CSV table of C-alpha atoms in Angstrom, one decimal:
chain,number,residue,atom,x,y,z
A,895,MET,CA,2.5,-14.4,-41.7
A,896,HIS,CA,3.1,-10.7,-41.4
A,897,GLU,CA,6.2,-8.8,-42.6
A,898,LEU,CA,7.1,-5.2,-41.9
A,899,VAL,CA,9.3,-3.3,-44.4
A,900,GLU,CA,10.4,0.1,-43.1
A,901,THR,CA,12.5,2.5,-45.2
A,902,ARG,CA,13.2,6.0,-46.1
A,903,GLN,CA,15.5,5.1,-48.9
A,904,ALA,CA,13.4,5.4,-52.1
A,905,GLY,CA,14.5,4.9,-55.7
A,906,ARG,CA,14.9,1.1,-55.2
A,907,ILE,CA,12.8,-0.8,-57.7
A,908,SER,CA,12.9,-4.1,-55.9
A,909,LEU,CA,11.5,-2.4,-52.8
A,910,VAL,CA,8.7,-0.8,-54.8
A,911,ALA,CA,7.8,-4.3,-56.1
A,912,ALA,CA,7.9,-5.7,-52.6
A,913,THR,CA,5.6,-3.2,-51.2
A,914,ALA,CA,3.2,-3.3,-54.2
A,915,ALA,CA,3.6,0.4,-54.8
A,916,ASP,CA,4.4,-0.5,-58.4
A,917,ALA,CA,1.1,-0.4,-60.3
A,918,ARG,CA,1.9,-3.7,-62.0
A,919,ASP,CA,1.6,-5.6,-58.6
A,920,THR,CA,-1.9,-7.1,-58.5
A,921,ARG,CA,-1.6,-7.8,-54.7
A,922,GLN,CA,-2.3,-4.1,-53.8
A,923,GLY,CA,-5.2,-4.0,-51.5
A,924,LYS,CA,-5.2,-7.7,-50.9
A,925,ASP,CA,-2.2,-8.8,-48.8
A,926,VAL,CA,0.0,-5.8,-48.9
A,927,VAL,CA,-0.6,-2.5,-47.0
A,928,VAL,CA,1.5,0.5,-47.7
A,929,THR,CA,1.7,3.2,-44.9
A,930,ARG,CA,3.6,6.4,-45.3
A,931,GLY,CA,4.4,9.2,-42.9
A,932,SER,CA,5.7,12.5,-44.0
A,933,THR,CA,8.0,14.8,-42.1
A,934,PHE,CA,5.2,17.3,-41.7
A,935,GLU,CA,3.0,14.8,-39.9
A,936,ASN,CA,5.7,14.8,-37.2
A,937,GLN,CA,6.4,18.5,-37.1
A,938,ALA,CA,5.0,18.9,-33.6
A,939,ASN,CA,8.1,16.9,-32.4
A,940,LEU,CA,10.6,18.7,-34.5
A,941,ALA,CA,12.5,21.9,-33.8
A,942,PRO,CA,11.1,24.8,-35.8
A,943,THR,CA,14.6,25.8,-36.9
A,944,PHE,CA,15.3,22.3,-38.2
A,945,LEU,CA,12.0,22.1,-40.0
A,946,ALA,CA,12.6,25.5,-41.7
A,947,ALA,CA,16.1,24.5,-42.7
A,948,VAL,CA,15.1,21.2,-44.3
A,949,ARG,CA,12.2,22.8,-46.1
A,950,GLN,CA,14.3,25.6,-47.5
A,951,ARG,CA,16.9,23.1,-48.7
A,952,TYR,CA,14.8,20.2,-50.0
A,953,GLU,CA,11.2,21.3,-50.6
A,954,GLY,CA,10.3,21.0,-54.3
A,955,THR,CA,13.2,18.7,-55.1
A,956,ARG,CA,13.2,15.0,-55.9
A,957,LEU,CA,15.1,14.3,-52.6
A,958,GLY,CA,12.4,16.4,-50.8
A,959,ARG,CA,9.7,14.2,-52.3
A,960,GLN,CA,11.5,11.3,-50.7
A,961,GLU,CA,12.7,12.6,-47.4
A,962,LEU,CA,9.9,15.2,-46.6
A,963,ASN,CA,6.8,13.8,-48.3
A,964,ALA,CA,7.5,10.1,-47.8
A,965,GLU,CA,7.1,9.2,-51.5
A,966,LEU,CA,8.6,5.9,-52.5
A,967,LEU,CA,10.2,6.9,-55.8
A,968,SER,CA,10.6,4.1,-58.3
A,969,ASP,CA,12.7,5.9,-60.9
A,970,ASN,CA,16.5,6.3,-61.1
A,971,PRO,CA,17.1,9.9,-62.2
A,972,GLY,CA,20.4,8.9,-63.9
A,973,ALA,CA,18.9,6.0,-65.8
A,974,LEU,CA,18.4,5.9,-69.5
A,975,TRP,CA,14.9,4.4,-69.1
A,976,GLN,CA,12.1,5.3,-66.7
A,977,MET,CA,9.5,2.9,-65.3
A,978,ASP,CA,6.8,5.5,-66.0
A,979,TRP,CA,7.6,5.2,-69.8
A,980,LEU,CA,7.3,1.4,-69.7
A,981,ASP,CA,4.0,1.4,-67.8
A,982,ARG,CA,2.6,4.2,-69.9
A,983,ASP,CA,3.1,2.4,-73.2
A,984,ARG,CA,2.6,-1.2,-72.1
A,985,VAL,CA,0.1,-3.3,-74.2
A,986,SER,CA,-1.5,-6.6,-73.7
A,987,ALA,CA,-1.1,-7.8,-77.3
A,988,ALA,CA,0.9,-6.7,-80.3
A,989,PRO,CA,-0.7,-5.8,-83.6
A,990,GLU,CA,0.3,-7.6,-86.8
A,991,LEU,CA,4.1,-7.3,-87.1
A,992,ARG,CA,5.9,-6.9,-90.4
A,993,ARG,CA,9.2,-8.1,-89.0
A,994,ILE,CA,10.3,-10.1,-85.9
A,995,VAL,CA,13.9,-10.6,-84.7
A,996,VAL,CA,15.5,-12.5,-81.9
A,997,ALA,CA,18.5,-10.5,-80.6
A,998,ILE,CA,21.3,-12.0,-78.6
A,999,ASP,CA,24.2,-10.4,-76.6
A,1000,PRO,CA,26.2,-13.4,-75.5
A,1001,ALA,CA,28.2,-13.4,-72.3
A,1002,VAL,CA,31.8,-14.5,-72.6
A,1003,SER,CA,31.5,-17.0,-69.7
A,1004,ASN,CA,28.8,-18.8,-67.8
A,1005,ASN,CA,30.1,-19.3,-64.3
A,1006,GLU,CA,28.3,-18.0,-61.2
A,1007,GLY,CA,29.6,-14.5,-61.4
A,1008,SER,CA,29.1,-14.1,-65.1
A,1009,ASP,CA,26.9,-11.6,-66.8
A,1010,GLU,CA,23.7,-12.7,-68.3
A,1011,THR,CA,23.4,-13.6,-72.0
A,1012,GLY,CA,20.7,-11.2,-73.1
A,1013,ILE,CA,18.1,-12.6,-75.4
A,1014,ILE,CA,15.2,-10.4,-76.5
A,1015,VAL,CA,12.4,-11.0,-79.0
A,1016,ALA,CA,11.0,-7.9,-80.7
A,1017,GLY,CA,9.0,-6.9,-83.7
A,1018,VAL,CA,8.1,-3.8,-85.7
A,1019,ALA,CA,4.6,-3.0,-86.8
A,1020,ARG,CA,3.6,-1.5,-90.1
A,1021,ASP,CA,3.4,1.9,-88.6
A,1022,GLY,CA,7.0,1.6,-87.3
A,1023,GLN,CA,6.2,1.0,-83.7
A,1024,VAL,CA,8.4,-1.5,-81.9
A,1025,TYR,CA,7.0,-4.3,-79.6
A,1026,VAL,CA,9.1,-6.2,-77.2
A,1027,LEU,CA,7.6,-9.7,-77.1
A,1028,GLU,CA,9.7,-11.8,-74.8
A,1029,ASP,CA,12.8,-11.7,-72.6
A,1030,GLY,CA,14.7,-15.0,-72.7
A,1031,SER,CA,17.8,-13.7,-71.0
A,1032,GLY,CA,19.7,-15.8,-68.4
A,1033,ARG,CA,23.0,-17.4,-67.5
A,1034,TYR,CA,23.6,-20.1,-70.1
A,1035,ALA,CA,26.4,-22.2,-71.5
A,1036,PRO,CA,27.0,-21.4,-75.3
A,1037,HIS,CA,24.9,-24.4,-76.5
A,1038,GLU,CA,22.1,-23.4,-74.1
A,1039,TRP,CA,21.8,-19.8,-75.3
A,1040,ALA,CA,22.0,-20.9,-78.9
A,1041,ALA,CA,19.2,-23.5,-78.3
A,1042,LYS,CA,17.1,-20.8,-76.5
A,1043,ALA,CA,17.5,-18.3,-79.3
A,1044,ILE,CA,16.5,-21.0,-81.9
A,1045,ASP,CA,13.5,-22.0,-79.9
A,1046,LEU,CA,12.3,-18.4,-79.8
A,1047,TYR,CA,13.1,-18.0,-83.5
A,1048,ARG,CA,10.9,-20.9,-84.3
A,1049,SER,CA,8.0,-20.2,-81.9
A,1050,TYR,CA,7.7,-16.6,-83.0
A,1051,LYS,CA,8.3,-17.4,-86.6
A,1052,ALA,CA,11.0,-14.7,-86.5
A,1053,ASP,CA,12.7,-13.4,-89.6
A,1054,ARG,CA,16.2,-13.4,-88.2
A,1055,ILE,CA,18.5,-14.0,-85.3
A,1056,LEU,CA,20.7,-11.0,-84.6
A,1057,ALA,CA,23.8,-11.4,-82.4
A,1058,GLU,CA,26.4,-8.9,-81.1
A,1059,VAL,CA,29.7,-10.6,-82.0
A,1060,ASN,CA,32.3,-8.2,-80.6
A,1061,ASN,CA,33.3,-10.7,-77.9
A,1062,GLY,CA,32.6,-14.0,-79.6
A,1063,GLY,CA,33.4,-13.3,-83.2
A,1064,ALA,CA,32.6,-16.2,-85.5
A,1065,MET,CA,32.0,-18.5,-82.5
A,1066,VAL,CA,28.5,-17.0,-82.0
A,1067,GLU,CA,27.3,-17.9,-85.5
A,1068,ALA,CA,29.1,-21.2,-85.5
A,1069,THR,CA,27.3,-22.2,-82.2
A,1070,ILE,CA,23.9,-21.4,-83.7
A,1071,ARG,CA,24.7,-23.0,-87.0
A,1072,ALA,CA,25.8,-26.2,-85.2
A,1073,LEU,CA,22.3,-26.6,-83.8
A,1074,ASP,CA,20.4,-25.4,-86.9
A,1075,PRO,CA,22.2,-24.4,-90.1
A,1076,ARG,CA,19.0,-23.1,-91.7
A,1077,VAL,CA,18.2,-20.2,-89.4
A,1078,SER,CA,18.5,-16.7,-90.8
A,1079,PHE,CA,21.4,-15.1,-88.9
A,1080,LYS,CA,23.0,-11.6,-89.0
A,1081,ALA,CA,26.0,-10.6,-87.0
A,1082,VAL,CA,26.0,-7.1,-85.5
A,1083,HIS,CA,29.4,-5.5,-85.0
A,1084,ALA,CA,29.3,-2.7,-82.4
A,1085,SER,CA,31.6,0.1,-83.5
A,1086,ARG,CA,30.5,2.5,-80.8
A,1087,GLY,CA,30.3,2.4,-77.1
A,1088,LYS,CA,27.3,1.1,-75.1
A,1089,VAL,CA,26.0,4.5,-74.1
A,1090,VAL,CA,26.1,5.9,-77.7
A,1091,ARG,CA,24.2,2.9,-78.9
A,1092,ALA,CA,21.7,2.8,-76.0
A,1093,GLU,CA,20.7,6.5,-76.0
A,1094,PRO,CA,18.8,6.5,-79.3
A,1095,ILE,CA,16.8,3.4,-78.1
A,1096,ALA,CA,16.0,5.1,-74.8
A,1097,ALA,CA,14.8,8.1,-76.9
A,1098,LEU,CA,12.5,5.9,-78.8
A,1099,TYR,CA,10.9,4.8,-75.5
A,1100,GLU,CA,10.6,8.4,-74.3
A,1101,GLN,CA,8.9,9.3,-77.6
A,1102,ARG,CA,6.4,6.4,-77.1
A,1103,ASN,CA,7.7,4.4,-80.1
A,1104,VAL,CA,8.4,1.2,-78.1
A,1105,HIS,CA,5.9,-1.0,-76.3
A,1106,HIS,CA,6.3,-4.0,-73.9
A,1107,VAL,CA,3.8,-6.7,-74.5
A,1108,GLY,CA,3.0,-7.7,-70.9
A,1109,GLY,CA,5.5,-7.3,-68.1
A,1110,PHE,CA,9.1,-8.2,-67.9
A,1111,ALA,CA,10.0,-7.6,-64.3
A,1112,VAL,CA,13.7,-8.5,-64.3
A,1113,LEU,CA,14.4,-6.8,-67.6
A,1114,GLU,CA,12.6,-3.7,-66.7
A,1115,ASP,CA,14.3,-3.4,-63.3
A,1116,GLN,CA,17.6,-3.7,-65.1
A,1117,MET,CA,16.7,-1.1,-67.6
A,1118,CYS,CA,15.5,1.4,-65.0
A,1119,ALA,CA,18.5,0.9,-62.8
A,1120,ARG,CA,21.1,1.4,-65.6
A,1121,SER,CA,22.7,4.8,-65.4
A,1122,ARG,CA,25.1,5.9,-68.1
A,1123,ARG,CA,28.1,5.2,-65.8
A,1124,ILE,CA,26.9,1.6,-65.1
A,1125,LEU,CA,26.1,1.0,-68.7
A,1126,ILE,CA,29.7,1.7,-69.6
A,1127,ALA,CA,31.1,-0.7,-67.1
A,1128,GLN,CA,28.5,-3.6,-67.1
A,1129,ARG,CA,26.6,-5.7,-69.6
A,1130,SER,CA,23.0,-6.5,-69.0
A,1131,ALA,CA,19.9,-8.0,-70.6
A,1132,THR,CA,19.0,-4.6,-72.0
A,1133,HIS,CA,21.7,-4.6,-74.6
A,1134,PRO,CA,19.8,-6.8,-77.2
A,1135,ILE,CA,17.1,-4.1,-77.2
A,1136,VAL,CA,19.8,-1.9,-78.8
A,1137,SER,CA,20.2,-4.5,-81.5
A,1138,THR,CA,16.5,-4.5,-82.3
A,1139,ARG,CA,17.1,-1.2,-84.2
A,1140,TRP,CA,17.8,-3.7,-87.0
A,1141,CYS,CA,14.1,-4.9,-86.9
A,1142,GLY,CA,13.1,-2.8,-89.7
A,1143,ARG,CA,16.0,-3.7,-92.0
């Protein structure tokens, strides 16, 4: 079967994945062919005045890379995270970790239109570098996300489960304790907005202090699509990464 995807709208991570332009896609060169055509390849069919005008306006800009040079850009310029950072510092295995946590950001409901419950496993090494080990996020009923978090806590021999409790209050801890009263649990009360909490974590990524162990396609697409405006209005699986700042405590 052959499929043709034609676009001039870049900056769409899902499209990058579909065309194997993302370096993580192992199909490149096997069953996916990417063909690009720049504006300049078609200049014989364009009015000189038009060509001069668009070059003057867009050449050398990000939009020009997309519209003139036919680059399929995978980054969102307004996002707190960039895919290049994640790929640059990705590792295949974590070193010995001195502390591991399972962080949860529970959704307030679990119907079809609900937000995900974010569940992230992360650890900190002896040199202070942070490693994201697993993304267990999804749409769960309360007993389901509690069971998922406990399973990860046990399988990674984690030191603690962290949970943001602004929405659920004591219910979050009670749900976990009902399944296993012996787990080490700490509630995280967010006193500041999502952007204020997320920006220092994004800075750690930019400074090469956070590494993803393997690939987390859904999580990473969410991270790199989240602008400051969207982060204010919407929860996502990225929020437990904010809570992993407690790793070293």
